[in-house]
Amino acid sequence: MIRRIIHINEDACNGCGLCAKACHEGAIAMVDGKARLIREDYCDGLGDCLPTCPTGAISFEEREAAAYDEAAVRAHLAQAGHHAQPSGACPGSRAATIAPSDPGDASGSACPAPSQLRQWPVQLKLAPIHAPYFEQAHLLIAADCAAYAYGAFHQDFMHGKVTLIGCPKLDAVNYAEKLTEILKGNDIQSLTLVRMEVPCCGGLERMAASALEQSKKKIPFRVVTLSTSGKVLSADSH
């Protein structure tokens, strides 16, 4: 079958092993100091390994490949002595849609500012490439400190959007390729980027602009820049 699967450029691989650790299915192993896809049917094509690679040696390709076999993955992990479950079983990376918050909590107490988060995970590093909540979504990419600087972040920016957050300085990875795949593989209606005025947030803006260009999608793109004191400095449409 033709499907999406990872490709590892061994010439670019520096042998750090981070991708092998990030792969929940055990599809990647270190062989002779290089990362290698050991079995096609272990790879689910979600790309958890991709943002961990410091040299950009991992990419997606669509080609003839064996179908993902969850039963084989479970047997492989059990034989290796791992208790982790495949396909993002870690609660932090398992995709889920979140219903709109009720105005009160389980005890009936009033909740004056209900959460506008519509999906999980929220970290761009953990986000899947495909998920039901991406279809016809208005996508918000935000610096992870933006919500702390801007008090009405949920109401003014997150409302009605799928929200993904990241920090190009702390995460130390280039998310352009992963975001490109999200834009290419889903019916995204618009893209909003909320960044801080600090220089390192320029990496987040460049990543989003590059992903939009590489995806060849013609969708509205808006960049909002916040000051460290929480003021909107600019809001530009591209």
PDB file of C-alpha atoms in Angstrom:
ATOM      1  CA  MET A   1       0.000   0.000   0.000  1.00  0.00           C
ATOM      2  CA  ILE A   2       1.044   3.632  -0.528  1.00  0.00           C
ATOM      3  CA  ARG A   3       1.251   5.451   2.755  1.00  0.00           C
ATOM      4  CA  ARG A   4       3.160   8.083   4.709  1.00  0.00           C
ATOM      5  CA  ILE A   5       6.255   6.786   6.459  1.00  0.00           C
ATOM      6  CA  ILE A   6       9.453   8.284   7.832  1.00  0.00           C
ATOM      7  CA  HIS A   7      12.688   8.435   5.887  1.00  0.00           C
ATOM      8  CA  ILE A   8      16.073   8.660   7.652  1.00  0.00           C
ATOM      9  CA  ASN A   9      19.014  10.239   5.859  1.00  0.00           C
ATOM     10  CA  GLU A  10      21.872   8.301   7.455  1.00  0.00           C
ATOM     11  CA  ASP A  11      24.442  10.706   6.004  1.00  0.00           C
ATOM     12  CA  ALA A  12      22.860  13.536   7.999  1.00  0.00           C
ATOM     13  CA  CYS A  13      22.343  11.444  11.150  1.00  0.00           C
ATOM     14  CA  ASN A  14      24.763  12.284  13.978  1.00  0.00           C
ATOM     15  CA  GLY A  15      23.914   9.191  16.024  1.00  0.00           C
ATOM     16  CA  CYS A  16      22.435  11.029  19.013  1.00  0.00           C
ATOM     17  CA  GLY A  17      19.635   8.457  19.413  1.00  0.00           C
ATOM     18  CA  LEU A  18      16.940  10.997  20.331  1.00  0.00           C
ATOM     19  CA  CYS A  19      14.624   9.765  17.584  1.00  0.00           C
ATOM     20  CA  ALA A  20      14.846   6.177  18.819  1.00  0.00           C
ATOM     21  CA  LYS A  21      13.878   7.317  22.313  1.00  0.00           C
ATOM     22  CA  ALA A  22      10.976   9.400  20.960  1.00  0.00           C
ATOM     23  CA  CYS A  23       9.493   6.555  18.903  1.00  0.00           C
ATOM     24  CA  HIS A  24       6.764   4.916  21.025  1.00  0.00           C
ATOM     25  CA  GLU A  25       6.551   1.943  18.661  1.00  0.00           C
ATOM     26  CA  GLY A  26      10.196   0.898  18.663  1.00  0.00           C
ATOM     27  CA  ALA A  27      10.391   1.377  14.892  1.00  0.00           C
ATOM     28  CA  ILE A  28      13.774   3.118  15.068  1.00  0.00           C
ATOM     29  CA  ALA A  29      16.988   1.554  16.356  1.00  0.00           C
ATOM     30  CA  MET A  30      20.606   2.621  16.407  1.00  0.00           C
ATOM     31  CA  VAL A  31      22.635   0.439  14.032  1.00  0.00           C
ATOM     32  CA  ASP A  32      26.377   1.029  13.650  1.00  0.00           C
ATOM     33  CA  GLY A  33      25.986   4.450  15.229  1.00  0.00           C
ATOM     34  CA  LYS A  34      23.168   5.558  12.908  1.00  0.00           C
ATOM     35  CA  ALA A  35      19.376   5.713  13.292  1.00  0.00           C
ATOM     36  CA  ARG A  36      17.569   3.168  11.145  1.00  0.00           C
ATOM     37  CA  LEU A  37      13.931   2.273  10.508  1.00  0.00           C
ATOM     38  CA  ILE A  38      14.065  -1.392  11.447  1.00  0.00           C
ATOM     39  CA  ARG A  39      10.572  -2.392  10.266  1.00  0.00           C
ATOM     40  CA  GLU A  40       8.083  -0.491   8.161  1.00  0.00           C
ATOM     41  CA  ASP A  41       5.053  -2.018   9.888  1.00  0.00           C
ATOM     42  CA  TYR A  42       6.228  -0.594  13.233  1.00  0.00           C
ATOM     43  CA  CYS A  43       6.053   2.997  11.930  1.00  0.00           C
ATOM     44  CA  ASP A  44       2.646   4.653  12.437  1.00  0.00           C
ATOM     45  CA  GLY A  45       3.587   7.674  10.321  1.00  0.00           C
ATOM     46  CA  LEU A  46       2.681  10.223  13.026  1.00  0.00           C
ATOM     47  CA  GLY A  47       6.227  11.564  13.256  1.00  0.00           C
ATOM     48  CA  ASP A  48       6.862  11.862  17.017  1.00  0.00           C
ATOM     49  CA  CYS A  49      10.521  11.306  16.141  1.00  0.00           C
ATOM     50  CA  LEU A  50      10.721  14.112  13.603  1.00  0.00           C
ATOM     51  CA  PRO A  51      10.957  17.216  15.856  1.00  0.00           C
ATOM     52  CA  THR A  52      13.574  15.584  18.100  1.00  0.00           C
ATOM     53  CA  CYS A  53      16.197  15.267  15.349  1.00  0.00           C
ATOM     54  CA  PRO A  54      18.779  18.055  15.747  1.00  0.00           C
ATOM     55  CA  THR A  55      20.197  17.638  12.227  1.00  0.00           C
ATOM     56  CA  GLY A  56      16.973  17.359  10.205  1.00  0.00           C
ATOM     57  CA  ALA A  57      17.854  13.828   9.112  1.00  0.00           C
ATOM     58  CA  ILE A  58      14.238  12.602   9.402  1.00  0.00           C
ATOM     59  CA  SER A  59      11.498  13.480   6.953  1.00  0.00           C
ATOM     60  CA  PHE A  60       8.231  12.053   5.640  1.00  0.00           C
ATOM     61  CA  GLU A  61       7.770  10.314   2.346  1.00  0.00           C
ATOM     62  CA  GLU A  62       4.829   8.607   0.686  1.00  0.00           C
ATOM     63  CA  ARG A  63       5.731   5.280  -0.869  1.00  0.00           C
ATOM     64  CA  GLU A  64       4.869   1.604  -1.041  1.00  0.00           C
ATOM     65  CA  ALA A  65       5.208   0.276   2.497  1.00  0.00           C
ATOM     66  CA  ALA A  66       3.764  -2.386   4.750  1.00  0.00           C
ATOM     67  CA  ALA A  67       0.697  -1.275   6.708  1.00  0.00           C
ATOM     68  CA  TYR A  68       1.146  -0.238  10.319  1.00  0.00           C
ATOM     69  CA  ASP A  69       0.653  -3.354  12.477  1.00  0.00           C
ATOM     70  CA  GLU A  70      -0.281  -2.466  16.045  1.00  0.00           C
ATOM     71  CA  ALA A  71      -0.346  -6.107  17.154  1.00  0.00           C
ATOM     72  CA  ALA A  72       3.210  -6.584  15.897  1.00  0.00           C
ATOM     73  CA  VAL A  73       4.287  -3.423  17.698  1.00  0.00           C
ATOM     74  CA  ARG A  74       2.777  -4.620  20.975  1.00  0.00           C
ATOM     75  CA  ALA A  75       4.545  -7.976  20.630  1.00  0.00           C
ATOM     76  CA  HIS A  76       7.815  -6.225  19.780  1.00  0.00           C
ATOM     77  CA  LEU A  77       7.583  -3.919  22.808  1.00  0.00           C
ATOM     78  CA  ALA A  78       6.659  -6.804  25.107  1.00  0.00           C
ATOM     79  CA  GLN A  79       9.600  -8.869  23.865  1.00  0.00           C
ATOM     80  CA  ALA A  80      11.916  -5.917  24.430  1.00  0.00           C
ATOM     81  CA  GLY A  81      10.607  -5.556  27.982  1.00  0.00           C
ATOM     82  CA  HIS A  82       8.933  -2.189  27.435  1.00  0.00           C
ATOM     83  CA  HIS A  83       5.668  -1.465  29.174  1.00  0.00           C
ATOM     84  CA  ALA A  84       4.860   1.544  26.992  1.00  0.00           C
ATOM     85  CA  GLN A  85       1.897   1.202  24.650  1.00  0.00           C
ATOM     86  CA  PRO A  86       2.032   2.114  20.957  1.00  0.00           C
ATOM     87  CA  SER A  87       0.278   4.932  19.132  1.00  0.00           C
ATOM     88  CA  GLY A  88       0.802   7.695  21.675  1.00  0.00           C
ATOM     89  CA  ALA A  89      -0.413   5.829  24.763  1.00  0.00           C
ATOM     90  CA  CYS A  90       1.397   8.375  26.934  1.00  0.00           C
ATOM     91  CA  PRO A  91      -1.392  10.663  28.238  1.00  0.00           C
ATOM     92  CA  GLY A  92       0.681  13.668  27.232  1.00  0.00           C
ATOM     93  CA  SER A  93       0.643  12.772  23.535  1.00  0.00           C
ATOM     94  CA  ARG A  94      -2.677  10.960  23.061  1.00  0.00           C
ATOM     95  CA  ALA A  95      -4.894  12.980  20.715  1.00  0.00           C
ATOM     96  CA  ALA A  96      -8.312  13.945  22.054  1.00  0.00           C
ATOM     97  CA  THR A  97     -11.053  16.440  21.287  1.00  0.00           C
ATOM     98  CA  ILE A  98     -12.219  18.551  24.215  1.00  0.00           C
ATOM     99  CA  ALA A  99     -15.826  19.700  24.491  1.00  0.00           C
ATOM    100  CA  PRO A 100     -16.486  23.366  25.306  1.00  0.00           C
ATOM    101  CA  SER A 101     -16.245  24.057  29.025  1.00  0.00           C
ATOM    102  CA  ASP A 102     -19.406  24.352  31.078  1.00  0.00           C
ATOM    103  CA  PRO A 103     -19.953  27.633  32.951  1.00  0.00           C
ATOM    104  CA  GLY A 104     -19.700  25.719  36.207  1.00  0.00           C
ATOM    105  CA  ASP A 105     -17.562  22.877  37.526  1.00  0.00           C
ATOM    106  CA  ALA A 106     -18.708  19.487  38.861  1.00  0.00           C
ATOM    107  CA  SER A 107     -19.598  21.004  42.234  1.00  0.00           C
ATOM    108  CA  GLY A 108     -21.811  23.656  40.650  1.00  0.00           C
ATOM    109  CA  SER A 109     -19.422  26.504  41.404  1.00  0.00           C
ATOM    110  CA  ALA A 110     -19.331  29.349  38.904  1.00  0.00           C
ATOM    111  CA  CYS A 111     -16.451  29.405  36.434  1.00  0.00           C
ATOM    112  CA  PRO A 112     -16.112  33.038  35.246  1.00  0.00           C
ATOM    113  CA  ALA A 113     -13.538  32.265  32.522  1.00  0.00           C
ATOM    114  CA  PRO A 114     -14.061  28.797  31.034  1.00  0.00           C
ATOM    115  CA  SER A 115     -11.224  27.259  29.057  1.00  0.00           C
ATOM    116  CA  GLN A 116     -11.330  27.644  25.272  1.00  0.00           C
ATOM    117  CA  LEU A 117      -8.999  24.693  24.650  1.00  0.00           C
ATOM    118  CA  ARG A 118     -10.591  22.358  22.101  1.00  0.00           C
ATOM    119  CA  GLN A 119      -8.029  19.564  21.778  1.00  0.00           C
ATOM    120  CA  TRP A 120      -5.148  17.679  23.352  1.00  0.00           C
ATOM    121  CA  PRO A 121      -2.161  17.680  23.154  1.00  0.00           C
ATOM    122  CA  VAL A 122      -1.472  21.395  23.012  1.00  0.00           C
ATOM    123  CA  GLN A 123       2.317  21.257  22.609  1.00  0.00           C
ATOM    124  CA  LEU A 124       3.360  21.438  18.964  1.00  0.00           C
ATOM    125  CA  LYS A 125       6.095  18.928  19.773  1.00  0.00           C
ATOM    126  CA  LEU A 126       3.494  16.340  20.784  1.00  0.00           C
ATOM    127  CA  ALA A 127       0.787  17.141  18.250  1.00  0.00           C
ATOM    128  CA  PRO A 128      -0.108  14.419  15.735  1.00  0.00           C
ATOM    129  CA  ILE A 129       0.067  15.099  12.008  1.00  0.00           C
ATOM    130  CA  HIS A 130      -3.539  13.991  11.497  1.00  0.00           C
ATOM    131  CA  ALA A 131      -6.428  14.275  13.947  1.00  0.00           C
ATOM    132  CA  PRO A 132     -10.184  14.771  13.535  1.00  0.00           C
ATOM    133  CA  TYR A 133     -10.038  18.177  15.217  1.00  0.00           C
ATOM    134  CA  PHE A 134      -7.789  19.529  12.442  1.00  0.00           C
ATOM    135  CA  GLU A 135     -10.478  19.180   9.766  1.00  0.00           C
ATOM    136  CA  GLN A 136     -11.860  22.610   8.788  1.00  0.00           C
ATOM    137  CA  ALA A 137     -10.077  24.073  11.801  1.00  0.00           C
ATOM    138  CA  HIS A 138      -8.854  27.583  12.378  1.00  0.00           C
ATOM    139  CA  LEU A 139      -5.338  26.942  13.656  1.00  0.00           C
ATOM    140  CA  LEU A 140      -3.607  29.030  16.321  1.00  0.00           C
ATOM    141  CA  ILE A 141       0.149  28.689  16.809  1.00  0.00           C
ATOM    142  CA  ALA A 142       1.346  30.553  19.886  1.00  0.00           C
ATOM    143  CA  ALA A 143       4.504  31.158  21.843  1.00  0.00           C
ATOM    144  CA  ASP A 144       3.985  29.233  25.063  1.00  0.00           C
ATOM    145  CA  CYS A 145       4.525  32.338  27.213  1.00  0.00           C
ATOM    146  CA  ALA A 146       1.933  34.417  25.324  1.00  0.00           C
ATOM    147  CA  ALA A 147      -0.968  33.238  27.479  1.00  0.00           C
ATOM    148  CA  TYR A 148       0.872  34.397  30.622  1.00  0.00           C
ATOM    149  CA  ALA A 149       1.566  37.847  29.211  1.00  0.00           C
ATOM    150  CA  TYR A 150      -1.915  38.450  27.763  1.00  0.00           C
ATOM    151  CA  GLY A 151      -4.667  38.040  30.351  1.00  0.00           C
ATOM    152  CA  ALA A 152      -7.573  37.469  27.959  1.00  0.00           C
ATOM    153  CA  PHE A 153      -5.693  34.981  25.780  1.00  0.00           C
ATOM    154  CA  HIS A 154      -8.401  32.307  25.884  1.00  0.00           C
ATOM    155  CA  GLN A 155     -11.251  34.623  24.937  1.00  0.00           C
ATOM    156  CA  ASP A 156      -9.417  36.805  22.414  1.00  0.00           C
ATOM    157  CA  PHE A 157      -7.218  34.257  20.633  1.00  0.00           C
ATOM    158  CA  MET A 158      -8.141  30.639  21.446  1.00  0.00           C
ATOM    159  CA  HIS A 159     -11.907  30.872  21.079  1.00  0.00           C
ATOM    160  CA  GLY A 160     -13.045  28.699  18.161  1.00  0.00           C
ATOM    161  CA  LYS A 161      -9.521  27.620  17.258  1.00  0.00           C
ATOM    162  CA  VAL A 162      -7.288  24.569  17.562  1.00  0.00           C
ATOM    163  CA  THR A 163      -4.340  25.750  19.657  1.00  0.00           C
ATOM    164  CA  LEU A 164      -0.737  24.554  19.445  1.00  0.00           C
ATOM    165  CA  ILE A 165       2.077  26.119  21.453  1.00  0.00           C
ATOM    166  CA  GLY A 166       5.857  26.001  21.337  1.00  0.00           C
ATOM    167  CA  CYS A 167       9.060  27.900  22.010  1.00  0.00           C
ATOM    168  CA  PRO A 168      11.830  27.916  19.386  1.00  0.00           C
ATOM    169  CA  LYS A 169      14.447  28.759  22.009  1.00  0.00           C
ATOM    170  CA  LEU A 170      13.564  26.158  24.649  1.00  0.00           C
ATOM    171  CA  ASP A 171      12.422  23.364  22.333  1.00  0.00           C
ATOM    172  CA  ALA A 172      15.544  23.759  20.158  1.00  0.00           C
ATOM    173  CA  VAL A 173      13.882  22.072  17.184  1.00  0.00           C
ATOM    174  CA  ASN A 174      12.586  23.291  13.846  1.00  0.00           C
ATOM    175  CA  TYR A 175       8.875  22.596  13.625  1.00  0.00           C
ATOM    176  CA  ALA A 176       8.510  23.880  10.058  1.00  0.00           C
ATOM    177  CA  GLU A 177       8.348  20.407   8.506  1.00  0.00           C
ATOM    178  CA  LYS A 178       5.839  19.057  11.011  1.00  0.00           C
ATOM    179  CA  LEU A 179       3.602  22.095  10.641  1.00  0.00           C
ATOM    180  CA  THR A 180       3.901  21.791   6.859  1.00  0.00           C
ATOM    181  CA  GLU A 181       2.548  18.238   7.072  1.00  0.00           C
ATOM    182  CA  ILE A 182      -0.309  19.373   9.321  1.00  0.00           C
ATOM    183  CA  LEU A 183      -1.261  22.075   6.818  1.00  0.00           C
ATOM    184  CA  LYS A 184      -0.901  19.776   3.799  1.00  0.00           C
ATOM    185  CA  GLY A 185      -2.779  16.828   5.260  1.00  0.00           C
ATOM    186  CA  ASN A 186      -5.764  18.608   6.793  1.00  0.00           C
ATOM    187  CA  ASP A 187      -8.390  21.107   5.688  1.00  0.00           C
ATOM    188  CA  ILE A 188      -7.081  24.051   7.736  1.00  0.00           C
ATOM    189  CA  GLN A 189      -9.168  27.197   7.193  1.00  0.00           C
ATOM    190  CA  SER A 190      -6.834  29.845   8.602  1.00  0.00           C
ATOM    191  CA  LEU A 191      -3.578  30.236  10.500  1.00  0.00           C
ATOM    192  CA  THR A 192      -2.992  32.716  13.321  1.00  0.00           C
ATOM    193  CA  LEU A 193       0.399  33.131  14.966  1.00  0.00           C
ATOM    194  CA  VAL A 194       0.707  34.855  18.342  1.00  0.00           C
ATOM    195  CA  ARG A 195       4.295  35.669  19.244  1.00  0.00           C
ATOM    196  CA  MET A 196       6.110  37.799  21.792  1.00  0.00           C
ATOM    197  CA  GLU A 197       8.192  40.844  20.895  1.00  0.00           C
ATOM    198  CA  VAL A 198      11.410  39.081  21.957  1.00  0.00           C
ATOM    199  CA  PRO A 199      13.827  38.184  19.117  1.00  0.00           C
ATOM    200  CA  CYS A 200      13.726  34.415  19.665  1.00  0.00           C
ATOM    201  CA  CYS A 201      10.021  34.426  18.766  1.00  0.00           C
ATOM    202  CA  GLY A 202      11.068  35.425  15.273  1.00  0.00           C
ATOM    203  CA  GLY A 203      11.931  31.754  14.773  1.00  0.00           C
ATOM    204  CA  LEU A 204       8.321  30.818  15.438  1.00  0.00           C
ATOM    205  CA  GLU A 205       7.093  33.310  12.842  1.00  0.00           C
ATOM    206  CA  ARG A 206       9.627  32.150  10.255  1.00  0.00           C
ATOM    207  CA  MET A 207       8.645  28.543  10.894  1.00  0.00           C
ATOM    208  CA  ALA A 208       4.955  29.271  10.335  1.00  0.00           C
ATOM    209  CA  ALA A 209       5.599  31.320   7.184  1.00  0.00           C
ATOM    210  CA  SER A 210       7.871  28.604   5.781  1.00  0.00           C
ATOM    211  CA  ALA A 211       5.339  25.863   6.550  1.00  0.00           C
ATOM    212  CA  LEU A 212       2.564  27.790   4.856  1.00  0.00           C
ATOM    213  CA  GLU A 213       4.723  28.347   1.775  1.00  0.00           C
ATOM    214  CA  GLN A 214       5.853  24.715   1.594  1.00  0.00           C
ATOM    215  CA  SER A 215       2.298  23.418   2.026  1.00  0.00           C
ATOM    216  CA  LYS A 216       1.185  25.500  -0.987  1.00  0.00           C
ATOM    217  CA  LYS A 217      -2.039  26.289   0.852  1.00  0.00           C
ATOM    218  CA  LYS A 218      -3.716  29.640   0.167  1.00  0.00           C
ATOM    219  CA  ILE A 219      -5.278  30.404   3.540  1.00  0.00           C
ATOM    220  CA  PRO A 220      -5.481  33.586   5.636  1.00  0.00           C
ATOM    221  CA  PHE A 221      -2.352  34.070   7.768  1.00  0.00           C
ATOM    222  CA  ARG A 222      -2.310  36.573  10.636  1.00  0.00           C
ATOM    223  CA  VAL A 223       0.609  37.419  12.925  1.00  0.00           C
ATOM    224  CA  VAL A 224      -0.037  39.086  16.286  1.00  0.00           C
ATOM    225  CA  THR A 225       2.913  40.417  18.282  1.00  0.00           C
ATOM    226  CA  LEU A 226       2.585  40.953  22.031  1.00  0.00           C
ATOM    227  CA  SER A 227       4.796  42.989  24.340  1.00  0.00           C
ATOM    228  CA  THR A 228       6.185  41.381  27.473  1.00  0.00           C
ATOM    229  CA  SER A 229       3.724  43.531  29.436  1.00  0.00           C
ATOM    230  CA  GLY A 230       0.796  42.030  27.522  1.00  0.00           C
ATOM    231  CA  LYS A 231      -0.042  44.739  25.019  1.00  0.00           C
ATOM    232  CA  VAL A 232      -0.829  44.022  21.368  1.00  0.00           C
ATOM    233  CA  LEU A 233       1.960  45.731  19.429  1.00  0.00           C
ATOM    234  CA  SER A 234       0.845  44.701  15.952  1.00  0.00           C
ATOM    235  CA  ALA A 235      -1.629  42.463  14.132  1.00  0.00           C
ATOM    236  CA  ASP A 236      -0.669  41.933  10.504  1.00  0.00           C
ATOM    237  CA  SER A 237      -2.411  39.845   7.873  1.00  0.00           C
ATOM    238  CA  HIS A 238      -0.288  38.219   5.168  1.00  0.00           C
TER     239      HIS A 238
END
